């Protein structure tokens, strides 16, 4: 069977199987989830190989129907890049969840929802038409609402309700945009919409639809005027879920979908790019200032996500190929170190019993592995030289200077210093210094949790290698899809014929 | 044209309901109203005045047919809307159990 189809079908199928039999078989849901995520990571790697053989794009026609009548799944450089990021983050998270989720009841439901979330994310990435994109975004969002409320504490429920209402309104804005586009172009396939729009340009419609999509995807990605749900939702969820949400969900259903629609379907107009740039800068600044005042670790990390997503959106807004390369590389780096930091936060919470920074101190002697990996994550995200995060931020700032946006570049550099400040605060208060009180009962977390944190930390350390000429093809082909804009349409339409 | 305008009015009523109401059940109802207005808009796009159903028969030519695709998509949208309503209502029930109120201004333990 086609590997693109498997990427979506397999997690959804196993989610159903786990729901049916997961309660009766011990350790079955955990083992199946890890096996599926491992398989999906391998499939994404295989797709990367396939893509080189097939040229620039792989198209799979579902049921053999010819597009634009039938549905098609599309994998190009950007999709394969996103698939690899999503599935390789999901694997350590699934391993971590094995022992982390032991204290919860209804574990099998958690794993079923986890696989549904993963299936939805893969679906968003490979879908070639707008309506499928919407359906998979909804699938991802609904599972995310449920997973946020998984602990059913009062705070979890409140956060989940807030997230659900804002997310549902965002989805409806996206659907309204799709309805307008369909009314004008009479087609749903993204490449075909782009083709019709280039033959019959309509600036009023495209402008209006852009605003609807910007609101919808902006809410999903928690860009600044729409960021208020993120800190509640991401800090209340169980830690593996927070890692998934902050690490990949907001990037896939927010930034990836936004990039695909704006750059490849509607065409990147100068005014939209400027709006992205301003929103990105606002997110960077406001997210960083909100993060520095937090006392709760997970809330700090969540606001830091707002700030880092701001960098990515800003880079897309600058719009030169170099800036897009920086944005895409930062997306990859942020996915890895933010999921690592959320897993660290979960480990700390499990070992110490609190998430409040001013009740910790001197944890390095008790939690050596957690301390070391979180140091790697914090150094990576705040842009200390050998780590990947430094190179991606450097590229973004250089690209902003090169295209003449000096003020924005200066702001980006300053925010990077604030980022360093609040991660130093986190490290100092939690891991260094002396213990606040005698806590002999604090023990390092279990082996599975440690191993997944170490795996993610290693990726954070070596991710800078991706920029070397031998490996840069991987990032370059993703950048090329975004920078070429309408090249997506030609490539897909050629592959379909 | 009137139908489209009424659709917009419905959308605005739903949005008003979400933004201004304090009872969380009313907010969920507002979400439903927006959902219906978008579905209605989608169906209206495919509708043709005095159109017929798009079924091909042997000895006739179809001149003015209703577009069936939006109707199929609206079915999907309605199901997704049902899922969202179910999730939000079940969360609302649990919230009532924890906080003892449906008033959104009193449900505020998360800060910062």
Coordinates of C-alpha atoms in Angstrom, one line a residue:
Chain A
X1 CA 0.0 0.0 0.0
X2 CA 1.1 3.5 -0.6
X3 CA 3.2 5.0 2.2
X4 CA 1.5 8.4 2.1
X5 CA -1.9 6.7 2.7
X6 CA -0.4 4.5 5.5
X7 CA 0.8 7.6 7.4
X8 CA -2.8 8.7 7.9
X9 CA -4.6 5.4 8.0
X10 CA -2.3 3.5 10.4
X11 CA -2.6 5.7 13.5
X12 CA -6.4 6.1 12.9
X13 CA -6.8 2.3 12.6
X14 CA -4.8 1.5 15.7
X15 CA -6.7 4.2 17.6
X16 CA -9.9 2.3 16.9
X17 CA -8.2 -1.1 17.8
X18 CA -6.9 0.3 21.1
X19 CA -10.4 1.7 22.0
X20 CA -11.9 -1.7 21.4
X21 CA -9.4 -4.1 23.1
X22 CA -7.0 -1.8 25.0
X23 CA -8.6 -2.3 28.4
X24 CA -8.3 -6.0 28.4
X25 CA -4.7 -6.5 27.4
X26 CA -2.1 -5.2 29.8
X27 CA 0.6 -3.0 28.2
X28 CA -1.0 -3.4 24.8
X29 CA -1.8 0.3 24.2
X30 CA 1.7 1.5 25.2
X31 CA 3.5 -1.1 23.0
X32 CA 1.3 -0.5 20.0
X33 CA 1.7 3.3 20.3
X34 CA 5.4 3.1 20.4
X35 CA 5.5 0.6 17.5
X36 CA 3.2 2.8 15.4
X37 CA 5.2 6.0 16.1
X38 CA 8.5 4.1 15.3
X39 CA 7.0 2.8 12.1
X40 CA 5.8 6.3 11.1
X41 CA 9.2 7.8 11.7
X42 CA 10.7 5.2 9.5
X43 CA 8.1 5.8 6.8
X44 CA 8.8 9.5 6.9
X45 CA 12.5 8.7 6.3
X46 CA 11.6 6.4 3.5
X47 CA 9.5 9.2 2.0
X48 CA 12.5 11.5 2.1
X49 CA 14.4 8.9 0.0
X50 CA 11.4 8.4 -2.3
X51 CA 11.1 12.1 -2.9
X52 CA 14.6 12.3 -4.3
X53 CA 13.8 9.5 -6.7
X54 CA 10.4 11.0 -7.7
X55 CA 11.6 14.5 -8.3
X56 CA 10.0 17.3 -6.5
X57 CA 6.6 15.9 -5.5
X58 CA 4.8 12.6 -4.8
X59 CA 1.0 12.5 -5.5
X60 CA -1.2 9.7 -4.4
X61 CA -4.7 9.6 -5.8
X62 CA -7.1 8.1 -3.3
X63 CA -9.3 5.4 -4.9
X64 CA -7.7 6.0 -8.3
X65 CA -9.9 9.0 -9.0
X66 CA -8.3 11.7 -11.1
X67 CA -7.9 15.1 -9.4
X68 CA -9.5 17.6 -9.3
X69 CA -12.6 15.4 -9.0
X70 CA -10.9 12.9 -6.7
X71 CA -9.0 13.4 -3.5
X72 CA -5.3 13.4 -3.6
X73 CA -2.5 13.2 -1.0
X74 CA 0.6 15.3 -1.8
X75 CA 4.1 15.1 -0.4
X76 CA 6.6 17.7 -1.4
X77 CA 9.7 19.0 0.3
X78 CA 7.8 20.9 2.9
X79 CA 5.4 18.1 3.7
X80 CA 8.2 15.5 4.1
X81 CA 10.1 17.9 6.4
X82 CA 7.1 18.4 8.6
X83 CA 6.3 14.7 8.6
X84 CA 9.8 13.9 9.8
X85 CA 9.6 16.6 12.5
X86 CA 6.2 15.5 13.7
X87 CA 6.9 11.7 13.8
X88 CA 10.4 11.9 15.3
X89 CA 9.1 14.1 18.1
X90 CA 6.1 11.8 18.7
X91 CA 8.3 8.7 19.2
X92 CA 10.2 9.9 22.3
X93 CA 7.0 11.4 23.7
X94 CA 5.3 8.1 23.4
X95 CA 8.1 6.3 25.2
X96 CA 8.1 9.0 27.9
X97 CA 4.3 8.5 28.3
X98 CA 4.8 4.8 29.2
X99 CA 5.8 5.5 32.8
X100 CA 4.4 9.1 33.1
X101 CA 0.8 8.1 32.4
X102 CA 0.9 5.2 34.9
X103 CA -0.9 7.2 37.6
X104 CA -3.8 8.1 35.4
X105 CA -6.9 5.9 35.1
X106 CA -8.2 5.2 31.6
X107 CA -4.7 4.9 30.1
X108 CA -5.9 3.1 27.0
X109 CA -8.1 6.1 26.1
X110 CA -5.1 8.3 26.4
X111 CA -3.2 6.2 23.8
X112 CA -6.2 6.1 21.5
X113 CA -6.4 9.9 21.6
X114 CA -2.7 10.2 21.1
X115 CA -2.8 8.2 18.0
X116 CA -5.8 10.1 16.7
X117 CA -3.9 13.3 17.3
X118 CA -0.9 11.9 15.4
X119 CA -3.1 10.7 12.5
X120 CA -4.8 14.1 12.3
X121 CA -1.4 15.9 12.2
X122 CA -0.1 13.6 9.4
X123 CA -3.4 14.1 7.6
X124 CA -3.0 17.9 7.7
X125 CA 0.5 17.6 6.3
X126 CA -0.2 15.3 3.4
X127 CA -3.7 16.5 2.4
X128 CA -3.8 18.0 -1.1
X129 CA -7.1 19.7 -0.9
X130 CA -8.5 22.4 1.3
X131 CA -11.5 20.6 2.7
X132 CA -9.5 17.6 3.8
X133 CA -7.1 20.1 5.4
X134 CA -10.0 21.5 7.4
X135 CA -11.3 18.0 8.4
X136 CA -7.9 17.0 9.7
X137 CA -7.4 20.3 11.5
X138 CA -10.7 19.7 13.3
X139 CA -9.7 16.1 14.1
X140 CA -6.4 17.3 15.6
X141 CA -8.1 20.1 17.5
X142 CA -10.9 18.0 19.0
X143 CA -8.5 15.4 20.3
X144 CA -6.3 18.2 21.6
X145 CA -9.3 19.7 23.6
X146 CA -10.0 16.3 25.1
X147 CA -6.3 15.6 25.9
X148 CA -5.9 19.0 27.7
X149 CA -8.8 18.1 29.9
X150 CA -7.4 14.6 30.5
X151 CA -6.6 15.1 34.1
X152 CA -10.1 16.5 34.9
X153 CA -8.9 18.8 37.6
X154 CA -10.7 22.1 37.9
X155 CA -7.9 24.0 36.1
X156 CA -7.7 21.4 33.3
X157 CA -11.3 21.7 32.5
X158 CA -11.3 25.5 32.6
X159 CA -8.3 25.6 30.2
X160 CA -9.8 23.0 27.9
X161 CA -13.1 24.9 27.7
X162 CA -11.4 28.1 26.8
X163 CA -9.3 26.3 24.2
X164 CA -12.3 24.5 22.8
X165 CA -14.3 27.6 22.3
X166 CA -11.5 29.6 20.7
X167 CA -10.4 26.7 18.6
X168 CA -13.9 26.0 17.3
X169 CA -14.4 29.6 16.3
X170 CA -11.0 29.5 14.5
X171 CA -12.0 26.4 12.6
X172 CA -15.3 28.0 11.6
X173 CA -13.4 31.1 10.3
X174 CA -11.2 28.7 8.2
X175 CA -14.3 26.9 6.9
X176 CA -15.9 30.2 5.9
X177 CA -12.7 31.1 4.0
X178 CA -12.8 27.7 2.2
X179 CA -16.5 28.3 1.4
X180 CA -15.7 31.7 -0.3
X181 CA -12.8 30.2 -2.2
X182 CA -15.0 27.3 -3.4
X183 CA -17.7 29.7 -4.4
X184 CA -15.3 31.5 -6.7
X185 CA -13.2 28.7 -8.1
X186 CA -15.5 25.7 -7.9
X187 CA -12.7 23.4 -6.9
X188 CA -11.1 22.3 -3.6
X189 CA -7.8 21.0 -4.7
X190 CA -5.1 23.5 -3.6
X191 CA -3.1 23.4 -6.8
X192 CA -6.2 23.8 -8.9
X193 CA -7.5 26.7 -6.8
X194 CA -4.2 28.4 -7.3
X195 CA -4.4 27.7 -11.0
X196 CA -7.9 29.2 -11.3
X197 CA -7.0 32.2 -9.2
X198 CA -4.0 33.0 -11.5
X199 CA -6.2 32.8 -14.6
X200 CA -9.0 34.9 -13.0
X201 CA -7.4 37.2 -10.4
X202 CA -9.8 38.7 -7.9
X203 CA -8.0 40.9 -5.4
X204 CA -11.1 41.7 -3.3
X205 CA -12.0 38.1 -2.7
X206 CA -8.3 37.0 -2.0
X207 CA -8.0 39.9 0.5
X208 CA -11.1 38.9 2.3
X209 CA -10.2 35.2 2.4
X210 CA -6.7 36.1 3.6
X211 CA -8.2 37.9 6.6
X212 CA -10.4 34.9 7.4
X213 CA -7.5 32.5 7.1
X214 CA -5.1 34.7 9.1
X215 CA -7.6 34.9 11.9
X216 CA -8.3 31.1 11.8
X217 CA -4.7 29.9 11.5
X218 CA -3.4 32.7 13.7
X219 CA -5.7 31.5 16.5
X220 CA -4.5 27.9 16.0
X221 CA -0.9 29.0 16.0
X222 CA -1.4 31.4 19.0
X223 CA 0.1 34.4 17.3
X224 CA -0.1 37.4 19.6
X225 CA -3.6 38.9 19.5
X226 CA -4.9 35.4 19.7
X227 CA -2.5 33.9 22.2
X228 CA -4.6 34.0 25.4
X229 CA -5.7 30.3 25.4
X230 CA -2.2 28.9 24.9
X231 CA -0.7 29.3 28.3
X232 CA -3.7 27.8 30.1
X233 CA -4.1 24.9 27.7
X234 CA -0.4 23.9 27.4
X235 CA 0.3 24.2 31.1
X236 CA -2.7 22.3 32.3
X237 CA -2.3 19.3 30.0
X238 CA -0.4 16.2 31.1
X239 CA 3.3 16.7 30.2
X240 CA 3.5 14.4 27.2
X241 CA 0.5 16.2 25.7
X242 CA 2.0 19.6 26.4
X243 CA 5.1 18.5 24.6
X244 CA 3.1 17.4 21.6
X245 CA 0.9 20.6 21.7
X246 CA 3.7 23.1 22.1
X247 CA 6.2 21.1 20.1
X248 CA 4.3 20.2 17.0
X249 CA 0.5 20.8 17.1
X250 CA 0.6 24.6 17.0
X251 CA 3.2 24.4 14.2
X252 CA 1.4 21.9 12.1
X253 CA -2.2 23.2 12.3
X254 CA -1.1 26.8 12.6
X255 CA 2.1 27.6 10.8
X256 CA 2.3 24.8 8.3
X257 CA -1.3 25.3 7.2
X258 CA -0.8 29.1 7.1
X259 CA 2.4 28.7 5.0
X260 CA 0.8 26.3 2.6
X261 CA -2.3 28.4 2.1
X262 CA -0.7 31.8 1.9
X263 CA 2.5 31.0 0.0
X264 CA 1.3 28.1 -2.3
X265 CA -2.4 28.8 -2.9
X266 CA -3.2 32.5 -2.5
X267 CA 0.3 33.7 -3.5
X268 CA 2.3 35.8 -1.0
X269 CA 1.3 39.4 -1.4
X270 CA 3.5 42.1 0.0
X271 CA 0.8 43.4 2.4
X272 CA 0.1 40.0 3.8
X273 CA 3.8 39.4 4.4
X274 CA 4.0 42.8 6.2
X275 CA 1.1 41.8 8.5
X276 CA 2.9 38.5 9.2
X277 CA 6.1 40.4 10.0
X278 CA 4.3 42.7 12.4
X279 CA 2.3 39.9 14.1
X280 CA 5.5 37.9 14.4
X281 CA 7.4 40.7 16.1
X282 CA 4.5 41.4 18.4
X283 CA 4.4 37.7 19.4
X284 CA 8.2 37.6 20.0
X285 CA 8.1 40.7 22.3
X286 CA 4.9 40.1 24.2
X287 CA 5.5 36.3 24.6
X288 CA 9.0 37.0 26.1
X289 CA 7.8 39.6 28.5
X290 CA 4.9 37.4 29.7
X291 CA 7.3 34.5 30.1
X292 CA 9.8 36.3 32.2
X293 CA 7.2 37.1 34.9
X294 CA 6.0 33.5 35.4
X295 CA 6.6 31.4 38.4
X296 CA 5.0 28.2 37.1
X297 CA 7.5 26.3 34.9
X298 CA 5.0 25.1 32.4
X299 CA 3.3 28.5 32.0
X300 CA 6.8 30.0 31.4
X301 CA 7.5 27.4 28.7
X302 CA 4.1 28.0 27.2
X303 CA 4.6 31.8 26.9
X304 CA 8.1 31.0 25.5
X305 CA 6.3 29.0 22.8
X306 CA 4.3 32.2 21.8
X307 CA 7.6 34.1 21.6
X308 CA 9.4 31.5 19.5
X309 CA 6.5 31.0 17.2
X310 CA 6.8 34.7 16.7
X311 CA 10.3 34.2 15.3
X312 CA 9.0 31.7 12.8
X313 CA 6.1 33.9 11.7
X314 CA 8.4 36.9 11.5
X315 CA 10.9 34.9 9.3
X316 CA 8.1 33.9 7.0
X317 CA 6.9 37.5 6.8
X318 CA 10.4 38.7 5.7
X319 CA 9.9 36.3 2.9
X320 CA 13.4 36.1 1.3
X321 CA 14.7 32.5 0.7
X322 CA 17.3 33.0 3.4
X323 CA 14.7 34.1 6.0
X324 CA 12.4 31.2 5.1
X325 CA 15.3 28.8 5.6
X326 CA 15.9 30.4 9.0
X327 CA 12.2 30.1 9.9
X328 CA 12.0 26.5 8.8
X329 CA 15.1 25.6 10.6
X330 CA 13.8 27.4 13.7
X331 CA 10.6 25.4 13.5
X332 CA 12.6 22.2 13.6
X333 CA 14.8 23.3 16.5
X334 CA 11.9 24.7 18.4
X335 CA 9.9 21.4 18.0
X336 CA 12.8 19.5 19.5
X337 CA 13.8 21.7 22.4
X338 CA 10.4 22.8 23.4
X339 CA 9.1 19.2 23.6
X340 CA 12.3 18.3 25.6
X341 CA 11.7 21.2 28.0
X342 CA 8.1 20.2 28.6
X343 CA 9.2 16.6 29.2
X344 CA 11.7 18.0 31.8
X345 CA 9.0 20.0 33.4
X346 CA 6.9 16.8 33.7
X347 CA 9.8 15.0 35.2
X348 CA 10.4 17.8 37.7
X349 CA 6.7 17.8 38.6
X350 CA 6.7 14.1 39.1
X351 CA 9.8 14.1 41.2
X352 CA 9.4 17.2 43.3
X353 CA 5.6 17.4 43.4
X354 CA 5.4 21.1 42.4
X355 CA 5.7 23.3 39.3
X356 CA 6.4 26.5 41.1
X357 CA 10.0 27.8 40.6
X358 CA 10.3 29.5 44.0
X359 CA 9.7 26.2 45.8
X360 CA 12.6 24.4 44.1
X361 CA 16.4 24.7 44.2
X362 CA 19.4 22.6 44.1
X363 CA 17.7 19.9 42.0
X364 CA 20.9 19.1 40.1
X365 CA 22.2 16.8 42.8
X366 CA 19.0 14.9 43.0
X367 CA 17.9 14.9 39.3
X368 CA 21.2 14.8 37.3
X369 CA 19.8 13.6 34.0
X370 CA 16.8 15.9 34.1
X371 CA 19.1 18.8 35.0
X372 CA 21.6 18.2 32.3
X373 CA 19.0 17.6 29.5
X374 CA 17.0 20.7 30.5
X375 CA 20.3 22.7 30.5
X376 CA 20.8 21.5 26.9
X377 CA 17.2 22.5 26.0
X378 CA 17.5 25.9 27.7
X379 CA 20.8 26.7 26.0
X380 CA 19.4 25.6 22.7
X381 CA 16.3 27.7 22.9
X382 CA 18.0 30.8 24.1
X383 CA 20.6 30.6 21.3
X384 CA 23.9 29.7 22.8
X385 CA 26.4 29.1 19.9
X386 CA 27.0 25.4 19.3
X387 CA 23.3 24.5 19.5
X388 CA 20.9 24.6 16.5
X389 CA 18.8 27.4 18.0
X390 CA 21.7 29.8 17.7
X391 CA 22.1 29.2 14.0
X392 CA 18.4 29.5 13.2
X393 CA 18.1 32.8 15.1
X394 CA 21.3 34.1 13.5
X395 CA 20.0 33.3 10.0
X396 CA 16.6 35.0 10.7
X397 CA 18.4 38.1 12.0
X398 CA 20.9 38.2 9.2
X399 CA 18.1 37.8 6.6
X400 CA 16.1 40.6 8.2
X401 CA 19.1 42.9 8.1
X402 CA 19.8 41.9 4.5
X403 CA 16.3 42.8 3.4
X404 CA 16.5 46.2 5.1
X405 CA 14.3 45.6 8.2
X406 CA 16.9 46.9 10.7
X407 CA 14.4 47.8 13.5
X408 CA 12.8 44.4 13.4
X409 CA 16.2 42.7 13.3
X410 CA 17.2 44.7 16.4
X411 CA 14.0 43.7 18.2
X412 CA 14.6 40.0 17.3
X413 CA 18.1 40.2 18.8
X414 CA 16.9 41.9 21.9
X415 CA 14.2 39.3 22.5
X416 CA 16.8 36.6 22.1
X417 CA 18.6 38.2 25.1
X418 CA 15.4 38.3 27.1
X419 CA 14.9 34.6 26.3
X420 CA 18.3 33.8 27.6
X421 CA 17.4 35.8 30.8
X422 CA 14.3 33.8 31.6
X423 CA 15.9 30.5 30.8
X424 CA 18.8 31.4 33.1
X425 CA 16.2 32.2 35.8
X426 CA 14.6 28.8 35.3
X427 CA 17.9 27.0 35.5
X428 CA 19.1 29.0 38.5
X429 CA 16.0 28.7 40.6
X430 CA 15.3 25.0 39.8
X431 CA 18.6 23.3 39.4
X432 CA 21.5 25.3 40.8
X433 CA 21.8 26.8 44.2
X434 CA 21.0 25.0 47.4
X435 CA 17.9 23.0 48.2
X436 CA 15.2 24.9 49.9
X437 CA 14.5 22.2 52.4
X438 CA 15.7 18.7 53.1
X439 CA 14.0 16.6 50.5
X440 CA 15.5 13.1 50.8
X441 CA 12.6 11.5 49.0
X442 CA 13.3 13.2 45.6
X443 CA 14.4 10.5 43.2
X444 CA 15.4 10.6 39.6
X445 CA 12.6 9.5 37.3
X446 CA 12.2 6.2 35.6
X447 CA 14.4 4.8 32.8
X448 CA 11.9 5.3 30.0
X449 CA 11.4 9.0 30.9
X450 CA 15.2 9.5 31.1
X451 CA 15.9 7.8 27.8
X452 CA 13.4 9.9 25.9
X453 CA 14.8 13.1 27.4
X454 CA 18.3 12.1 26.5
X455 CA 17.3 11.2 23.0
X456 CA 15.7 14.6 22.4
X457 CA 18.7 16.4 24.0
X458 CA 21.1 14.7 21.6
X459 CA 19.0 15.9 18.7
X460 CA 19.1 19.4 20.1
X461 CA 22.9 19.3 20.3
X462 CA 23.5 18.0 16.8
X463 CA 20.7 19.7 14.9
X464 CA 23.2 22.4 13.7
X465 CA 24.7 19.7 11.5
X466 CA 21.7 20.1 9.2
X467 CA 23.2 23.3 7.9
X468 CA 26.4 21.7 6.7
X469 CA 26.5 21.2 2.9
X470 CA 26.2 17.4 3.1
X471 CA 22.9 17.6 5.0
X472 CA 21.4 20.9 3.9
X473 CA 19.5 19.4 1.0
X474 CA 16.8 18.4 3.6
X475 CA 16.2 22.0 4.7
X476 CA 16.7 23.4 1.3
X477 CA 14.0 21.4 -0.4
X478 CA 11.5 22.5 2.2
X479 CA 12.6 26.2 1.8
X480 CA 12.4 25.9 -1.9
X481 CA 8.7 24.9 -1.8
X482 CA 7.8 28.0 0.3
X483 CA 10.1 30.4 -1.6
X484 CA 8.9 29.1 -5.0
X485 CA 5.3 29.9 -4.1
X486 CA 3.3 29.1 -7.2
X487 CA 5.9 26.4 -8.2
X488 CA 3.8 24.1 -6.0
X489 CA 0.9 24.4 -8.4
X490 CA 2.9 23.6 -11.4
X491 CA 4.7 20.6 -9.8
X492 CA 1.5 19.1 -8.5
X493 CA -0.5 19.6 -11.7
X494 CA 2.4 18.1 -13.7
X495 CA 2.6 15.1 -11.3
X496 CA -1.2 14.5 -11.6
X497 CA -1.3 14.4 -15.4
Chain B
X1 CA -29.3 37.9 -1.8
X2 CA -31.6 38.1 1.3
X3 CA -30.6 34.6 2.2
X4 CA -26.9 35.5 2.2
X5 CA -27.7 38.6 4.3
X6 CA -29.7 36.6 6.9
X7 CA -26.8 34.1 7.0
X8 CA -24.5 37.0 7.9
X9 CA -26.9 38.2 10.6
X10 CA -27.0 34.6 12.0
X11 CA -23.2 34.5 12.1
X12 CA -23.1 37.8 14.0
X13 CA -25.8 36.6 16.5
X14 CA -23.6 33.6 17.2
X15 CA -20.5 35.7 17.6
X16 CA -22.3 38.1 19.9
X17 CA -23.5 35.1 21.9
X18 CA -20.0 33.8 22.4
X19 CA -18.5 37.1 23.3
X20 CA -21.1 38.6 25.6
X21 CA -22.9 35.7 27.4
X22 CA -21.7 34.6 30.8
X23 CA -23.4 31.3 31.0
X24 CA -21.2 28.6 29.4
X25 CA -24.1 26.6 28.0
X26 CA -25.2 29.8 26.2
X27 CA -21.7 30.1 24.8
X28 CA -21.9 26.6 23.5
X29 CA -25.3 27.4 21.9
X30 CA -23.6 30.4 20.3
X31 CA -21.0 28.2 18.8
X32 CA -23.7 26.0 17.4
X33 CA -25.4 29.1 15.8
X34 CA -22.1 30.1 14.1
X35 CA -21.7 26.5 12.9
X36 CA -25.2 26.5 11.3
X37 CA -24.7 29.8 9.7
X38 CA -21.5 28.7 8.0
X39 CA -23.1 25.4 6.9
X40 CA -26.1 27.4 5.5
X41 CA -23.7 29.6 3.6
X42 CA -21.9 26.6 2.2
X43 CA -25.2 25.1 1.0
X44 CA -26.4 28.4 -0.5
X45 CA -23.2 28.6 -2.6
X46 CA -24.1 25.3 -4.3
X47 CA -27.8 26.2 -4.7
X48 CA -29.3 27.2 -8.1
X49 CA -32.6 28.9 -8.4
X50 CA -35.2 26.4 -9.8
X51 CA -32.3 23.9 -10.1
X52 CA -32.8 20.2 -10.1
X53 CA -31.0 17.3 -8.5
X54 CA -27.8 16.3 -10.2
X55 CA -28.9 12.8 -11.2
X56 CA -28.0 11.7 -14.7
X57 CA -30.8 9.8 -16.6
X58 CA -30.7 8.2 -20.0
X59 CA -32.8 10.5 -22.2
X60 CA -32.5 14.0 -20.7
X61 CA -30.0 16.8 -20.7
X62 CA -29.4 18.6 -17.4
X63 CA -29.4 22.4 -17.8
X64 CA -29.7 23.8 -14.3
X65 CA -28.5 21.5 -11.6
X66 CA -27.7 22.1 -7.9
X67 CA -24.0 21.6 -7.0
X68 CA -24.0 18.4 -4.8
X69 CA -20.4 18.9 -3.5
X70 CA -21.2 21.6 -0.9
X71 CA -24.0 19.4 0.5
X72 CA -21.7 16.5 1.0
X73 CA -19.2 18.8 2.7
X74 CA -21.9 20.3 4.9
X75 CA -22.8 16.8 6.1
X76 CA -19.1 16.4 7.3
X77 CA -19.2 19.8 8.9
X78 CA -22.4 19.0 10.8
X79 CA -20.8 15.8 12.2
X80 CA -17.7 17.7 13.2
X81 CA -19.9 20.4 14.8
X82 CA -21.6 17.6 16.7
X83 CA -18.3 16.3 18.0
X84 CA -17.3 19.8 19.2
X85 CA -20.6 20.3 20.9
X86 CA -20.4 16.9 22.6
X87 CA -16.9 17.7 23.9
X88 CA -17.7 21.2 25.1
X89 CA -21.0 20.1 26.8
X90 CA -19.3 17.2 28.6
X91 CA -16.6 19.6 29.7
X92 CA -19.3 22.0 30.9
X93 CA -20.9 19.3 32.9
X94 CA -17.6 18.5 34.6
X95 CA -17.0 22.2 35.2
X96 CA -20.3 22.4 36.9
X97 CA -19.3 19.5 39.1
X98 CA -16.0 21.2 40.1
X99 CA -17.0 24.9 40.4
X100 CA -20.8 24.6 41.1
X101 CA -21.6 27.3 38.6
X102 CA -22.0 27.9 34.9
X103 CA -21.0 31.6 35.2
X104 CA -17.8 32.2 33.1
X105 CA -16.8 35.1 35.3
X106 CA -16.6 32.9 38.4
X107 CA -14.6 30.2 36.6
X108 CA -11.2 31.7 36.9
X109 CA -8.6 29.8 38.8
X110 CA -6.0 30.1 36.0
X111 CA -4.1 33.4 36.1
X112 CA -0.9 35.0 34.8

